[in-house]
Amino acid sequence: MSTPEQPPSGPPLRAFAMVLIALAIAFAGIGAMALSGNDSESDQPETTSSVARAAGNGAASVTSAKPPAAVTSARPPAAITSTTAAATTTTAPVLDKSAVSVRVLNNSTVSGLAAQTARTIESDGWTVGETGNYSDGSVSSTTVYYSASSPAEKAAATEIAATLGVSAEPRFPGITSASPGVIVIVTAP
């Protein structure tokens, strides 16, 4: 009668298993933090985890400044899988406010509305080169217009619109051929 073959065991296999367990714990902690979605800063020190192989015996050690956040799952523990994604940090380019021409045109019966709006825009660091009236039609609400072919104008228009609490849109047919720059057409408040 033959005996079933036993899988190899001993110190090397146990050390390998310990390394795998330590890695699983580290990745589960990282996955739990990524899934928690908590971007707020706290007074607690940041979690620092490291998995290192100790010299000589192959054992792994896991160190942490604070424990990872708890994860609740409807899945049984054996079915939990963890994935991590690399964090991408992008910094928006600094917009040169002096590089974009800004015009403010009044499309209402309120006298001085373009000048008042221009002061608001200038207080945010923009240079308004022209104020006046827009009488070639009626615009339904205050809007900041940009040339669709100019990424710089679009970025400027979006920022100016945010300052004014209005929308930014590509130029409409009545102003597409106007000289380059952002055009703010203001209507009665």
Coordinates of C-alpha atoms in Angstrom, one line a residue:
M1 CA 0.0 0.0 0.0
S2 CA 1.4 3.4 -1.0
T3 CA 1.1 6.4 1.2
P4 CA 0.0 9.7 -0.2
E5 CA 2.8 12.1 -0.9
Q6 CA 3.2 14.8 1.7
P7 CA 3.8 18.4 0.5
P8 CA 7.2 19.7 1.5
S9 CA 7.2 21.6 4.8
G10 CA 9.7 22.9 7.2
P11 CA 11.4 26.3 7.8
P12 CA 11.7 27.4 4.1
L13 CA 8.0 26.8 3.4
R14 CA 6.8 28.4 6.7
A15 CA 9.0 31.5 6.0
F16 CA 7.5 31.8 2.5
A17 CA 4.0 31.4 3.9
M18 CA 4.7 34.1 6.5
V19 CA 6.0 36.5 3.8
L20 CA 2.8 35.9 1.8
I21 CA 0.6 36.5 4.9
A22 CA 2.5 39.7 5.7
L23 CA 2.1 40.9 2.1
A24 CA -1.6 40.0 2.1
I25 CA -2.1 42.0 5.4
A26 CA -0.2 45.0 4.0
F27 CA -2.1 45.0 0.7
A28 CA -5.4 44.5 2.5
G29 CA -4.6 47.6 4.7
I30 CA -3.7 49.6 1.6
G31 CA -6.8 48.5 -0.2
A32 CA -9.0 49.3 2.9
M33 CA -7.5 52.8 3.0
A34 CA -8.1 53.3 -0.7
L35 CA -11.7 52.1 -0.5
S36 CA -12.5 54.2 2.6
G37 CA -12.3 57.4 0.4
N38 CA -11.4 59.4 3.5
D39 CA -9.4 62.3 2.1
S40 CA -9.6 64.4 5.3
E41 CA -6.5 65.1 7.2
S42 CA -6.4 64.2 10.9
D43 CA -4.1 64.8 13.9
Q44 CA -3.1 61.1 13.8
P45 CA 0.2 60.3 12.2
E46 CA 0.0 58.9 8.7
T47 CA 0.1 55.2 8.2
T48 CA 3.4 53.9 7.2
S49 CA 3.6 50.2 6.3
S50 CA 6.6 48.3 5.3
V51 CA 7.2 44.7 4.6
A52 CA 10.8 43.7 4.9
R53 CA 12.6 40.3 4.7
A54 CA 14.8 39.9 7.8
A55 CA 18.3 38.9 6.9
G56 CA 19.2 35.2 7.3
N57 CA 15.9 33.5 8.2
G58 CA 13.5 34.7 5.5
A59 CA 10.9 35.9 8.0
A60 CA 8.8 39.0 7.2
S61 CA 8.0 41.8 9.5
V62 CA 5.2 44.3 9.2
T63 CA 5.4 47.7 10.9
S64 CA 2.7 50.4 11.0
A65 CA 2.3 53.7 12.8
K66 CA -1.5 53.2 13.1
P67 CA -3.7 50.3 12.1
P68 CA -5.5 50.5 8.8
A69 CA -9.2 51.5 8.7
A70 CA -11.7 48.7 9.2
V71 CA -13.4 47.4 6.1
T72 CA -17.0 46.1 6.1
S73 CA -18.0 43.8 3.4
A74 CA -21.1 41.7 2.5
R75 CA -18.7 39.0 1.1
P76 CA -17.4 36.2 3.3
P77 CA -13.8 36.7 4.3
A78 CA -12.5 34.1 1.8
A79 CA -14.0 36.0 -1.1
I80 CA -12.5 39.4 -0.3
T81 CA -10.0 40.6 -2.9
S82 CA -8.0 43.7 -2.8
T83 CA -6.9 45.9 -5.6
T84 CA -4.8 49.0 -5.5
A85 CA -4.4 51.8 -7.9
A86 CA -1.5 54.2 -8.1
A87 CA -2.4 57.7 -6.9
T88 CA -2.0 60.3 -9.6
T89 CA -1.3 63.8 -8.7
T90 CA -1.8 66.4 -11.3
T91 CA -1.2 70.1 -10.9
A92 CA -3.2 72.4 -13.1
P93 CA -1.0 74.7 -15.0
V94 CA -0.9 78.3 -13.6
L95 CA -3.0 80.5 -15.9
D96 CA -1.3 83.7 -17.0
K97 CA -4.1 86.1 -16.5
S98 CA -2.3 88.8 -18.4
A99 CA -2.0 86.7 -21.5
V100 CA -5.7 86.6 -22.3
S101 CA -7.7 89.6 -23.4
V102 CA -11.0 90.2 -21.6
R103 CA -13.9 92.3 -22.8
V104 CA -17.1 92.9 -20.8
L105 CA -20.2 93.9 -22.7
N106 CA -23.6 95.0 -21.3
N107 CA -26.7 93.4 -22.8
S108 CA -29.2 95.0 -20.4
T109 CA -30.8 98.3 -19.6
V110 CA -28.9 98.6 -16.4
S111 CA -26.4 101.5 -16.8
G112 CA -22.9 100.7 -15.7
L113 CA -23.4 96.9 -15.4
A114 CA -20.4 96.2 -17.7
A115 CA -18.1 98.4 -15.6
Q116 CA -19.3 96.9 -12.3
T117 CA -18.7 93.4 -13.7
A118 CA -15.3 94.5 -15.0
R119 CA -14.3 95.6 -11.5
T120 CA -15.2 92.2 -10.1
I121 CA -13.1 90.5 -12.7
E122 CA -10.2 92.8 -12.2
S123 CA -10.3 92.2 -8.4
D124 CA -9.6 88.5 -9.3
G125 CA -6.4 89.5 -11.1
W126 CA -7.7 89.8 -14.7
T127 CA -7.1 92.8 -16.9
V128 CA -10.2 94.0 -18.7
G129 CA -9.2 95.7 -21.9
E130 CA -12.7 96.9 -22.9
T131 CA -16.1 97.5 -21.6
G132 CA -19.1 98.5 -23.7
N133 CA -22.5 97.5 -24.9
Y134 CA -23.6 94.4 -26.8
S135 CA -26.6 95.4 -28.9
D136 CA -26.5 92.8 -31.8
G137 CA -29.1 90.6 -30.1
S138 CA -30.3 89.4 -26.8
V139 CA -28.4 87.0 -24.5
S140 CA -30.7 85.2 -22.0
S141 CA -28.2 85.2 -19.1
T142 CA -24.7 86.5 -18.2
T143 CA -22.2 84.2 -19.9
V144 CA -18.5 84.1 -20.5
Y145 CA -17.6 83.2 -24.1
Y146 CA -14.4 81.8 -25.5
S147 CA -13.0 80.7 -28.9
A148 CA -13.4 76.9 -29.2
S149 CA -10.0 76.7 -30.9
S150 CA -8.2 78.3 -27.9
P151 CA -7.5 76.2 -24.8
A152 CA -6.1 79.3 -23.1
E153 CA -9.3 81.2 -23.7
K154 CA -11.4 78.2 -22.5
A155 CA -9.4 78.0 -19.3
A156 CA -9.6 81.7 -18.7
A157 CA -13.4 81.8 -19.4
T158 CA -14.0 78.9 -17.1
E159 CA -12.1 80.6 -14.3
I160 CA -13.8 84.0 -14.9
A161 CA -17.2 82.2 -15.0
A162 CA -16.5 80.6 -11.7
T163 CA -15.7 84.0 -10.2
L164 CA -18.9 85.5 -11.5
G165 CA -21.0 82.4 -10.7
V166 CA -22.1 82.0 -14.4
S167 CA -21.5 79.6 -17.2
A168 CA -18.7 79.5 -19.8
E169 CA -19.5 78.6 -23.4
P170 CA -18.0 78.6 -26.8
R171 CA -18.7 81.7 -28.9
F172 CA -22.0 81.8 -30.7
P173 CA -22.2 82.7 -34.5
G174 CA -22.8 86.4 -33.7
I175 CA -19.4 86.8 -32.0
T176 CA -17.2 84.0 -33.6
S177 CA -15.3 86.4 -35.8
A178 CA -14.7 89.0 -33.0
S179 CA -11.1 89.6 -32.1
P180 CA -9.4 87.1 -29.9
G181 CA -10.0 87.0 -26.2
V182 CA -12.7 86.2 -23.6
I183 CA -16.0 88.0 -24.1
V184 CA -18.3 88.5 -21.0
I185 CA -21.8 89.5 -22.0
V186 CA -23.7 90.6 -18.9
T187 CA -27.5 90.7 -18.6
A188 CA -29.7 92.3 -15.9
P189 CA -29.3 90.5 -12.5

